[in-house]
Coordinates of C-alpha atoms and ligand atoms in Angstrom, one line a residue:
Chain A
M1 CA 0.0 -0.3 0.4
L2 CA 2.7 2.3 1.0
L3 CA 5.1 1.8 -1.4
S4 CA 1.9 2.3 -4.1
D5 CA 2.6 6.0 -3.1
L6 CA 6.3 6.6 -3.5
T7 CA 7.0 10.4 -4.0
I8 CA 10.3 11.2 -6.1
E9 CA 11.0 15.0 -5.4
K10 CA 12.3 16.5 -8.9
T11 CA 12.2 20.4 -7.1
K12 CA 16.2 21.7 -7.0
E13 CA 17.5 23.0 -4.0
K14 CA 18.9 26.3 -5.8
P15 CA 17.8 28.0 -9.0
S16 CA 20.0 27.3 -11.7
C17 CA 20.0 30.8 -13.1
E18 CA 20.2 34.4 -11.9
S19 CA 17.6 36.0 -14.2
Y20 CA 14.3 34.9 -15.4
D21 CA 11.3 36.3 -17.3
C22 CA 9.0 35.5 -14.9
V23 CA 9.3 34.4 -10.8
I24 CA 6.3 32.7 -9.4
I25 CA 5.8 32.4 -5.8
G26 CA 3.9 29.8 -4.2
G27 CA 3.7 25.7 -6.0
G28 CA -0.3 25.6 -5.4
P29 CA -2.6 25.1 -8.0
A30 CA -2.5 28.9 -8.8
G31 CA 1.3 29.1 -9.2
L32 CA 1.5 26.2 -11.1
T33 CA -1.2 26.9 -13.3
A34 CA 0.7 30.3 -14.3
G35 CA 3.7 28.2 -14.6
I36 CA 2.2 26.5 -17.2
Y37 CA 0.7 29.3 -19.5
T38 CA 4.2 31.6 -19.0
A39 CA 6.5 28.3 -20.1
R40 CA 4.3 27.7 -22.8
A41 CA 4.8 31.4 -23.8
R42 CA 8.1 30.5 -23.9
L43 CA 9.0 33.0 -21.0
K44 CA 11.7 31.6 -18.8
T45 CA 10.1 30.7 -15.7
L46 CA 11.1 29.9 -12.1
L47 CA 8.6 29.0 -9.5
L48 CA 9.7 29.2 -5.6
E49 CA 7.9 26.6 -3.4
E50 CA 9.0 26.8 0.4
K51 CA 7.1 24.0 2.0
A52 CA 5.6 21.5 -0.7
I53 CA 4.7 21.5 -3.7
G54 CA 1.3 21.4 -4.5
G55 CA 0.2 24.0 -2.2
E56 CA -2.3 23.2 0.5
I57 CA -4.5 20.9 -1.1
V58 CA -2.0 18.5 -0.9
V59 CA -3.3 17.4 2.4
A60 CA -6.7 16.9 0.9
D61 CA -7.8 13.6 1.1
I62 CA -10.4 13.8 -1.6
V63 CA -11.0 16.8 -3.9
E64 CA -14.8 16.1 -5.4
N65 CA -15.6 19.4 -7.3
Y66 CA -12.6 19.9 -9.2
P67 CA -14.2 19.1 -12.7
G68 CA -12.8 16.6 -15.0
F69 CA -12.4 14.1 -12.2
P70 CA -16.1 12.3 -11.6
K71 CA -14.7 10.1 -8.8
G72 CA -12.8 12.6 -6.9
I73 CA -8.8 12.9 -7.0
S74 CA -6.7 13.3 -4.1
G75 CA -5.2 16.4 -3.4
S76 CA -1.7 15.6 -4.0
D77 CA -2.1 13.3 -7.1
L78 CA -4.0 16.4 -8.4
T79 CA -1.2 18.5 -7.9
S80 CA 1.7 15.8 -8.6
A81 CA 0.2 15.8 -12.2
M82 CA -0.2 19.5 -12.5
E83 CA 3.2 19.6 -11.6
E84 CA 4.2 17.5 -14.2
Q85 CA 2.7 19.2 -16.7
A86 CA 4.3 22.6 -15.7
R87 CA 7.6 20.9 -15.5
S88 CA 7.5 19.2 -19.1
F89 CA 6.6 22.8 -20.7
G90 CA 10.2 24.0 -18.8
V91 CA 9.4 25.4 -15.6
E92 CA 12.1 25.1 -13.3
I93 CA 11.0 24.3 -9.6
C94 CA 13.1 25.3 -6.6
E95 CA 12.5 24.5 -3.0
V96 CA 13.0 28.0 -1.6
G97 CA 11.2 30.4 0.0
A98 CA 10.7 34.4 -1.2
H99 CA 12.0 36.3 1.5
S100 CA 10.9 40.0 -0.3
I101 CA 10.4 41.7 -3.5
A102 CA 11.8 45.0 -5.1
V103 CA 11.5 47.1 -7.9
E104 CA 14.3 48.5 -9.7
G105 CA 13.6 50.2 -13.0
D106 CA 12.2 47.6 -14.9
D107 CA 13.7 44.6 -12.8
R108 CA 11.2 42.9 -10.5
I109 CA 13.8 41.1 -7.7
V110 CA 13.2 38.3 -5.7
N111 CA 15.3 38.1 -2.6
T112 CA 15.3 34.5 -1.4
T113 CA 15.3 33.3 2.3
D114 CA 18.4 31.7 1.3
D115 CA 20.0 35.0 0.8
R116 CA 19.8 34.5 -3.4
R117 CA 18.8 37.9 -5.4
I118 CA 16.8 36.8 -8.4
V119 CA 16.3 39.2 -11.2
S120 CA 13.1 39.2 -13.4
K121 CA 10.9 41.0 -15.5
A122 CA 7.6 39.9 -14.0
V123 CA 6.8 38.7 -10.5
I124 CA 3.6 36.1 -10.0
I125 CA 2.7 36.0 -6.2
A126 CA 0.8 32.6 -5.9
A127 CA 1.5 32.4 -1.7
G128 CA -2.2 31.1 -0.7
T129 CA -3.5 31.0 2.7
E130 CA -2.3 29.5 6.0
S131 CA -4.6 28.4 8.6
V132 CA -5.2 30.5 11.8
K133 CA -4.9 29.7 15.0
L134 CA -7.5 29.7 17.9
N135 CA -5.8 31.5 20.2
V136 CA -7.3 30.1 23.6
K137 CA -5.2 28.7 26.4
G138 CA -3.5 25.4 26.0
E139 CA -3.1 25.5 22.0
K140 CA 0.1 26.4 22.2
Q141 CA 0.9 24.2 24.8
F142 CA -0.4 20.6 23.2
T143 CA 0.7 22.0 19.7
G144 CA 2.1 18.4 18.3
R145 CA 0.2 16.5 21.6
G146 CA -2.9 16.6 20.7
V147 CA -3.4 20.0 18.6
S148 CA -3.3 19.3 15.3
Y149 CA -3.8 21.2 12.2
C150 CA -3.4 18.8 9.4
A151 CA -5.6 15.6 9.3
Q152 CA -3.9 14.0 6.6
C153 CA -0.8 14.2 8.0
D154 CA -1.5 13.5 12.0
G155 CA -4.7 11.2 11.8
A156 CA -3.2 8.0 12.2
F157 CA -2.1 9.1 15.9
F158 CA -6.0 9.0 16.7
R159 CA -6.8 5.3 15.9
D160 CA -9.6 4.4 18.1
K161 CA -9.6 7.4 20.2
E162 CA -11.7 10.4 20.5
A163 CA -11.2 13.9 18.7
I164 CA -13.0 16.8 18.2
V165 CA -12.7 19.1 15.2
I166 CA -13.3 22.9 15.8
G167 CA -14.7 24.7 12.5
G168 CA -17.9 24.4 10.4
G169 CA -16.3 25.0 6.6
D170 CA -15.6 22.7 3.8
T171 CA -12.2 21.5 5.2
A172 CA -13.7 21.5 8.8
I173 CA -16.0 19.1 7.6
G174 CA -14.3 17.3 5.0
D175 CA -11.2 16.5 7.4
A176 CA -14.1 15.5 9.9
I177 CA -15.3 12.8 7.5
F178 CA -11.7 11.6 6.8
L179 CA -10.8 11.4 10.4
T180 CA -13.8 9.2 11.7
R181 CA -11.3 6.4 9.3
F182 CA -9.6 6.4 12.7
V183 CA -11.3 7.8 15.5
R184 CA -13.9 6.0 17.6
K185 CA -15.7 9.3 18.3
L186 CA -15.7 12.7 16.8
S187 CA -17.4 16.0 17.7
V188 CA -17.9 18.7 15.7
V189 CA -17.7 22.1 17.6
H190 CA -19.0 25.0 15.5
R191 CA -20.0 28.7 16.5
R192 CA -22.9 28.8 14.7
D193 CA -26.2 26.9 14.5
K194 CA -25.1 25.5 11.2
L195 CA -22.6 24.6 8.6
R196 CA -21.0 26.6 6.3
A197 CA -19.8 23.6 4.3
E198 CA -21.1 22.5 1.2
K199 CA -24.5 20.8 1.5
I200 CA -23.3 17.6 -0.2
L201 CA -20.0 17.4 2.2
Q202 CA -22.9 18.3 5.3
E203 CA -25.2 15.6 4.3
K204 CA -22.4 13.2 4.1
A205 CA -21.0 14.2 7.8
F206 CA -25.1 14.5 9.1
G207 CA -24.9 10.5 8.1
I208 CA -21.8 9.3 10.0
P209 CA -23.4 7.8 12.9
I210 CA -20.1 8.5 15.3
I211 CA -20.1 12.3 14.4
E212 CA -21.4 14.6 16.9
F213 CA -22.4 18.0 16.6
I214 CA -22.2 21.0 19.4
W215 CA -23.5 23.9 18.0
D216 CA -23.4 27.6 18.7
S217 CA -20.1 26.6 20.7
V218 CA -16.6 27.6 21.0
V219 CA -13.8 25.8 22.8
T220 CA -12.6 28.3 25.2
E221 CA -9.3 26.5 26.8
I222 CA -7.4 22.9 25.8
K223 CA -6.3 20.9 28.7
G224 CA -4.5 18.2 29.4
A225 CA -1.1 16.7 31.1
K226 CA 1.4 15.1 28.7
T227 CA -1.0 15.4 26.0
V228 CA -4.3 16.6 25.5
Q229 CA -7.2 15.1 27.8
A230 CA -10.3 17.8 27.2
V231 CA -11.2 20.8 26.4
D232 CA -13.6 23.5 27.9
I233 CA -16.6 24.4 25.9
K234 CA -19.0 27.7 26.0
N235 CA -22.4 27.5 24.5
L236 CA -22.8 30.7 23.0
K237 CA -26.5 31.0 23.3
T238 CA -26.7 29.8 27.0
G239 CA -23.4 31.1 28.1
T240 CA -23.1 27.9 29.9
S241 CA -19.7 25.9 30.0
S242 CA -18.7 22.5 30.3
T243 CA -15.8 20.2 30.2
K244 CA -15.4 17.7 27.4
R245 CA -12.8 14.4 27.1
T246 CA -10.9 14.2 24.5
D247 CA -7.5 12.7 22.8
G248 CA -7.1 15.0 19.8
V249 CA -8.3 18.8 18.9
F250 CA -8.3 19.3 15.0
I251 CA -8.2 23.3 14.3
F252 CA -9.9 24.3 10.9
I253 CA -11.4 27.6 11.8
G254 CA -10.4 29.9 8.8
T255 CA -7.3 31.2 7.0
K256 CA -5.3 34.2 6.5
P257 CA -3.0 35.0 3.6
N258 CA 0.2 34.5 3.3
T259 CA 1.6 38.3 2.4
L260 CA 3.5 39.5 5.3
F261 CA 6.4 39.3 2.7
V262 CA 5.0 41.7 0.6
K263 CA 3.0 43.9 2.5
D264 CA 5.6 46.9 1.7
I265 CA 5.3 46.4 -1.9
V266 CA 1.8 45.8 -3.0
T267 CA -1.7 47.3 -1.7
L268 CA -3.5 44.7 0.4
N269 CA -7.3 44.8 2.2
E270 CA -7.8 45.1 5.8
S271 CA -7.6 41.2 6.2
G272 CA -4.4 41.4 4.2
Y273 CA -5.4 39.8 0.7
I274 CA -3.6 41.5 -2.1
I275 CA -6.2 43.7 -4.1
T276 CA -6.1 42.8 -7.7
T277 CA -7.5 43.9 -11.1
S278 CA -9.4 41.3 -13.2
E279 CA -6.6 40.3 -14.9
M280 CA -4.5 40.0 -11.6
G281 CA -2.3 43.1 -11.7
T282 CA -1.4 44.8 -8.4
N283 CA -1.1 47.9 -7.9
V284 CA 2.8 47.8 -9.0
P285 CA 3.0 47.1 -12.6
G286 CA 4.9 43.7 -13.2
I287 CA 3.9 41.9 -9.9
F288 CA 0.7 40.0 -10.2
A289 CA -1.2 38.2 -7.9
A290 CA -3.2 34.7 -8.3
G291 CA -5.3 32.2 -6.2
D292 CA -6.2 32.3 -2.7
V293 CA -4.0 35.0 -1.7
R294 CA -5.7 37.7 -3.4
E295 CA -8.9 39.3 -2.4
K296 CA -12.0 37.5 -3.8
T297 CA -15.2 35.3 -2.9
V298 CA -14.5 31.9 -3.6
R299 CA -10.9 29.9 -2.5
Q300 CA -11.1 26.9 -4.4
V301 CA -8.5 24.7 -6.8
S302 CA -11.2 25.4 -10.0
T303 CA -10.6 29.2 -8.9
A304 CA -6.7 29.2 -8.3
V305 CA -6.4 27.5 -11.6
G306 CA -8.6 30.3 -13.3
D307 CA -6.5 33.0 -11.5
G308 CA -3.1 31.2 -12.6
A309 CA -4.1 31.4 -16.3
T310 CA -5.0 35.0 -16.2
A311 CA -2.1 35.8 -14.5
G312 CA 0.2 33.5 -16.6
A313 CA -1.4 35.7 -19.9
A314 CA -1.1 38.8 -18.2
V315 CA 2.6 38.5 -17.5
Q316 CA 2.9 37.6 -21.4
R317 CA 1.0 40.9 -22.6
Y318 CA 3.1 43.0 -20.2
I319 CA 6.6 41.2 -21.3
E320 CA 5.7 42.2 -24.7
R321 CA 4.5 45.6 -23.8
L322 CA 7.7 46.3 -22.0
E323 CA 9.8 44.9 -24.8
T324 CA 8.2 46.9 -27.6
V325 CA 8.4 49.9 -25.5
R326 CA 12.1 49.2 -25.3
E327 CA 12.9 48.7 -29.0
Chain B
M1 CA 7.9 -7.2 -9.7
G2 CA 9.2 -3.4 -9.6
V3 CA 7.9 -0.8 -7.1
L4 CA 9.1 1.9 -9.1
Q5 CA 7.5 2.8 -12.6
E6 CA 9.5 2.7 -15.5
K7 CA 9.8 6.9 -15.7
D8 CA 11.0 7.1 -12.5
K9 CA 13.3 4.7 -13.3
E10 CA 14.8 6.9 -16.1
Y11 CA 14.6 10.3 -14.3
L12 CA 16.7 8.3 -11.1
R13 CA 19.1 6.9 -13.8
N14 CA 19.9 10.3 -15.1
E15 CA 20.0 12.0 -11.3
F16 CA 22.1 9.2 -10.5
S17 CA 24.8 9.8 -13.4
K18 CA 25.6 12.8 -11.1
L19 CA 26.8 10.5 -8.3
K20 CA 30.7 11.1 -7.2
N21 CA 31.6 9.1 -4.6
D22 CA 30.0 5.5 -4.2
V23 CA 27.3 5.1 -1.9
R24 CA 26.3 2.3 0.6
L25 CA 22.4 1.6 1.7
I26 CA 23.1 -0.1 4.3
L27 CA 20.2 -2.3 5.5
F28 CA 19.0 -3.9 9.0
T29 CA 16.1 -5.9 9.1
Q30 CA 14.9 -9.1 10.5
E31 CA 12.5 -12.0 10.1
D32 CA 10.2 -11.7 12.5
G33 CA 8.2 -9.0 13.5
C34 CA 8.6 -6.6 11.0
T35 CA 5.9 -5.4 8.6
Y36 CA 7.8 -3.6 6.2
C37 CA 11.2 -5.0 6.0
S38 CA 10.8 -7.3 2.8
D39 CA 9.2 -4.2 0.8
E40 CA 11.9 -2.0 2.2
K41 CA 14.9 -4.4 1.1
M42 CA 12.6 -4.5 -2.5
L43 CA 13.2 -1.1 -2.7
M44 CA 16.7 -0.9 -2.0
D45 CA 17.6 -3.5 -4.4
E46 CA 15.4 -1.6 -7.4
L47 CA 17.8 1.9 -6.0
S48 CA 21.0 -0.1 -6.6
S49 CA 20.3 -1.2 -9.7
L50 CA 19.8 2.1 -11.1
S51 CA 23.7 3.3 -10.9
P52 CA 26.8 0.8 -10.4
K53 CA 27.8 3.5 -7.8
I54 CA 25.1 2.7 -5.4
K55 CA 26.0 -0.4 -3.2
V56 CA 23.7 -2.5 -0.7
E57 CA 24.5 -4.3 2.3
Y58 CA 21.8 -6.4 4.2
Y59 CA 22.2 -7.3 7.9
D60 CA 20.0 -9.3 10.0
Y61 CA 19.1 -7.0 13.3
G62 CA 18.8 -9.9 15.7
G63 CA 22.2 -12.1 14.4
Q64 CA 24.6 -9.5 13.4
A65 CA 25.1 -7.7 16.8
D66 CA 28.7 -6.8 15.9
K67 CA 27.2 -4.7 12.9
K68 CA 24.6 -3.2 15.0
D69 CA 26.9 -2.0 17.4
T70 CA 29.1 -0.8 14.5
Y71 CA 26.4 1.6 13.3
K72 CA 24.6 2.0 16.3
V73 CA 21.5 1.5 15.6
D74 CA 18.7 0.4 18.0
K75 CA 15.2 -0.5 16.2
F76 CA 14.4 -2.1 12.5
P77 CA 14.2 -1.4 9.7
A78 CA 17.3 0.2 10.0
L79 CA 18.8 2.4 7.1
I80 CA 21.9 3.8 6.9
I81 CA 23.2 6.0 3.6
E82 CA 26.8 6.1 4.2
G83 CA 28.8 8.2 1.4
A84 CA 32.5 8.4 1.7
K85 CA 31.9 7.7 5.5
D86 CA 29.0 7.6 7.9
Y87 CA 27.6 10.6 8.3
G88 CA 25.0 9.6 10.8
I89 CA 21.9 9.5 8.1
R90 CA 19.6 7.0 10.1
Y91 CA 16.1 6.2 8.6
Y92 CA 13.9 3.7 11.2
G93 CA 11.0 2.6 9.1
I94 CA 10.2 2.5 5.7
P95 CA 10.9 5.1 3.6
A96 CA 7.9 5.0 2.2
G97 CA 5.5 7.6 0.6
Y98 CA 6.7 11.5 0.6
E99 CA 9.9 10.1 2.2
F100 CA 11.1 8.7 -0.4
A101 CA 12.2 11.7 -1.9
S102 CA 14.4 12.5 1.1
V103 CA 16.1 9.0 0.6
I104 CA 17.3 10.2 -3.2
E105 CA 17.9 13.7 -2.0
D106 CA 20.6 12.1 0.8
I107 CA 21.9 9.8 -1.9
M108 CA 22.9 12.8 -3.9
D109 CA 24.4 14.9 -0.9
V110 CA 26.6 12.2 0.5
S111 CA 28.0 11.1 -2.6
Q112 CA 29.4 14.5 -2.4
G113 CA 29.8 15.1 1.0
T114 CA 28.3 18.2 0.9
T115 CA 25.0 20.4 1.2
N116 CA 23.3 23.3 0.7
L117 CA 23.0 24.6 3.9
S118 CA 23.4 28.2 4.1
D119 CA 27.2 29.6 5.1
N120 CA 25.5 30.9 8.2
S121 CA 23.7 27.9 9.1
K122 CA 27.4 25.8 8.6
T123 CA 29.4 28.1 10.3
R124 CA 26.8 28.2 13.6
L125 CA 26.7 24.7 13.5
K126 CA 30.5 24.6 14.0
A127 CA 29.6 25.1 17.8
I128 CA 28.5 21.3 18.1
N129 CA 31.8 19.9 19.7
R130 CA 29.6 17.1 21.4
P131 CA 27.2 14.1 20.4
V132 CA 23.9 15.4 19.7
R133 CA 21.2 13.0 18.2
I134 CA 18.2 14.5 16.4
Q135 CA 15.2 12.4 15.8
V136 CA 12.4 13.5 13.4
F137 CA 9.4 11.9 13.6
V138 CA 6.9 11.4 10.6
T139 CA 4.3 9.7 8.7
P140 CA 4.9 8.6 5.3
S141 CA 1.7 10.8 4.4
C142 CA 3.1 14.0 5.8
P143 CA 3.7 16.4 2.9
Y144 CA 5.8 18.9 5.0
C145 CA 8.2 15.7 7.0
P146 CA 10.6 15.3 3.9
K147 CA 11.8 19.2 4.7
A148 CA 12.2 18.3 8.4
V149 CA 13.9 15.4 7.4
R150 CA 16.2 16.6 5.1
T151 CA 17.4 19.5 7.1
A152 CA 18.2 17.3 10.2
H153 CA 20.0 15.1 7.8
K154 CA 22.0 17.9 6.1
I155 CA 23.4 18.8 9.6
A156 CA 24.2 15.6 10.1
I157 CA 26.5 15.8 6.9
E158 CA 27.9 19.0 8.0
N159 CA 28.9 18.3 11.5
E160 CA 30.4 14.9 12.6
F161 CA 28.7 14.6 16.1
V162 CA 25.2 14.7 15.0
T163 CA 23.2 11.6 14.1
A164 CA 19.5 12.3 12.6
D165 CA 17.0 9.8 12.4
M166 CA 14.1 9.7 10.7
V167 CA 11.3 7.5 12.7
E168 CA 8.3 6.6 10.9
A169 CA 6.0 7.2 13.7
T170 CA 3.4 4.6 13.0
E171 CA 5.8 1.6 12.8
F172 CA 7.5 2.6 16.7
P173 CA 4.3 3.3 18.8
D174 CA 6.2 2.8 21.9
I175 CA 9.0 5.3 21.1
S176 CA 6.3 7.5 19.5
N177 CA 4.3 7.4 22.6
R178 CA 7.2 8.1 24.9
Y179 CA 7.7 11.6 23.1
S180 CA 4.2 12.1 23.2
V181 CA 4.4 12.3 19.0
Q182 CA 0.6 13.2 17.6
S183 CA 1.6 15.5 15.0
V184 CA 4.5 15.3 12.6
P185 CA 7.1 16.3 11.8
K186 CA 8.1 16.3 15.4
I187 CA 11.9 17.1 16.0
V188 CA 13.6 16.0 19.4
V189 CA 16.9 16.5 20.2
N190 CA 18.8 14.6 22.4
D191 CA 15.8 14.1 24.8
D192 CA 16.1 17.9 25.8
V193 CA 14.6 20.1 23.2
E194 CA 11.4 19.5 21.2
F195 CA 9.4 21.5 18.2
V196 CA 6.8 20.5 15.8
G197 CA 6.6 21.4 12.3
A198 CA 8.9 21.8 9.3
L199 CA 10.8 24.8 10.7
P200 CA 12.7 27.1 7.9
E201 CA 16.2 25.9 8.2
D202 CA 17.8 28.6 10.9
Q203 CA 15.1 28.2 12.9
F204 CA 15.8 24.7 12.8
V205 CA 19.3 25.0 13.5
D206 CA 18.4 27.6 16.6
G207 CA 16.4 24.3 17.7
V208 CA 19.4 22.0 17.5
L209 CA 21.9 24.4 19.1
S210 CA 19.8 24.9 21.8
A211 CA 20.0 21.6 22.9
L212 CA 23.8 22.1 23.5
E213 CA 22.7 24.8 26.3
Q214 CA 21.1 22.0 28.0
H215 CA 22.8 20.7 31.3
Ligands
LIG401 C1 -8.0 20.5 4.0 C2 -8.4 20.9 2.5 C3 -9.3 20.5 1.8 C4 -9.6 21.4 0.4 N1 -10.4 20.7 -0.1 C5 -10.6 21.5 -1.2 C6 -11.7 20.8 -2.4 O1 -12.2 19.7 -2.1 N2 -11.9 21.5 -3.6 C7 -11.4 22.7 -3.6 O2 -11.4 23.3 -5.0 N3 -10.3 23.4 -2.6 C8 -9.9 22.5 -1.4 N4 -9.5 23.4 -1.0 C9 -8.7 24.5 -1.3 C10 -7.8 24.7 -2.0 O3 -6.7 24.1 -1.2 C11 -7.2 26.5 -2.2 O4 -8.4 26.6 -2.5 C12 -5.9 25.8 -3.1 O5 -5.1 25.1 -2.9 C13 -5.9 27.4 -3.7 O6 -4.4 27.6 -4.2 P1 -3.6 28.4 -4.4 O7 -2.3 28.2 -5.5 O8 -4.3 29.9 -4.3 O9 -2.9 28.5 -3.0 P2 -2.0 27.0 -2.1 O10 -2.5 26.0 -2.1 O11 -2.2 27.4 -0.6 O12 -0.4 26.9 -2.6 C14 0.0 28.4 -2.0 C15 1.8 27.9 -2.1 O13 2.8 29.0 -1.5 C16 3.8 28.8 -1.0 N5 3.8 29.9 -0.2 C17 3.7 30.8 0.7 N6 4.4 31.7 0.9 C18 5.7 31.4 0.0 C19 6.7 31.9 -0.1 N7 7.3 33.2 0.6 N8 7.6 31.7 -0.8 C20 7.8 30.5 -1.5 N9 6.5 29.7 -1.2 C21 5.4 30.5 -0.5 C22 3.1 27.7 0.3 O14 3.9 27.1 0.7 C23 1.7 27.0 -0.6 O15 2.6 26.1 -1.0 C24 -8.9 22.6 0.6 C25 -8.1 23.7 1.3 C26 -7.3 22.4 2.7 C27 -6.5 23.0 3.5

């Protein structure tokens, strides 16, 4: 079983050149798609990824709403195929983070976390989002000792145990369903009286007998000794608090954009998302943004892919214009 | 029956054509009580078939105590990836799933005897002057784990006092329990310092160096 799923990394640890036509920051669906478009336009393209190629969807056990896969596909299978496709057109992929972006005349400079300076004509920021913390007592202390933000990574540690999932969106409910493969009992704690997740996911979750729903409630403290043993839950409607025994706490209450490293160069909205035009342009010519990192309403693989294609094509037009002006 | 697909083999043959020094894959297995030993053996056989520079050596964990002592391995299956010398790279449990990529990258690194850690990290690691053991707990389905394993292994390559273990947490539940591993990657340094997550290189080095300040 394990051997059927060997990952062979084809990623380089450092870029082979110092200058590119286009540097893409982030290797999720948006960045990989942008790369397919820029590379097919014969632009010399470098993609930087600091964590894992594929973006956050690699931890999704199954993606059922991305067109073309009627039986669903795992997030990692989907993005490995995207990666292979991007690579086949010549996108160079490097396992290193972007530290900052600077503008020097027509050059867009990307400084990397390993202190490299990469010169490019255009940059696409496709850095996605990361999960937000709950910010309650015990969360930090028990991170890795029962508190988790990745069901795919850590689910196996909760075989025949009890766990709670905090949140009511697609990720929370999708992962709650996934975790029922391992746990004996699962409770979903949600601060409202209905879920935000897709209806079809809700129906599935409501049909699993070992999932219990605790509505209108928030977790106020995570308790334990060596590892998590219980949580304090407060009902927001009645104001009453109770303690619930549990072995694991999976937190999926929302996301925030990975934009700290570009906050001084592009305009962000009050929540930190990058503001773009419909062509994915930011306030800085030659710097584009695509995918979950930008201000928009639907954050999904299919919309990330659409953004990536738009940004890739926009970069092509931008560079053509740049070169006509120069001539 | 092969485990690697033809196109992957092709890719690996090409990668391995860049190998410099010979690389030895030393595997300790045991007949009884080992779910993945035969799978891992098969995997190592295939890897070595892809390059004349990759040699395999198999030892019986229970039966060859002298070898076990030489390599200081304390559980099975145990894989050592050795280049011109033993750099202290250990894999306990099968490096399957995402972890297979770490094996390939380690092979490339030990063959060169160098890593791409930043100059700053390399200088800071020189402060290590006594034995340090880094254990990186992983699961094969964790996409963020190879980064932590590789950082630990690179540190081992750069500093002779460091041994760095990948430990497949689900294969060693007792050890995982001892360290309360419930999220991966979890990194334990000398039993003194622990942290969770694939930290960036400089913070990972901070974590390892902070173990030297204990006691
Ligand atoms: C568990 C889970 C289940 C999901 N299920 C579905 C589903 O079923 N269907 C669906 O459509 N969507 C699903 N989503 C949402 C989907 O994953 C996202 O909408 C999609 O991945 C967004 O793609 P992206 O490329 O914009 O960003 P991401 O996928 O977040 O990729 C951004 C990448 O940029 C990297 N990065 C960030 N900063 C830097 C930097 N400074 N330097 C270098 N790299 C950097 C990050 O490491 C990351 O890999 C799910 C998400 C999760 C977490």
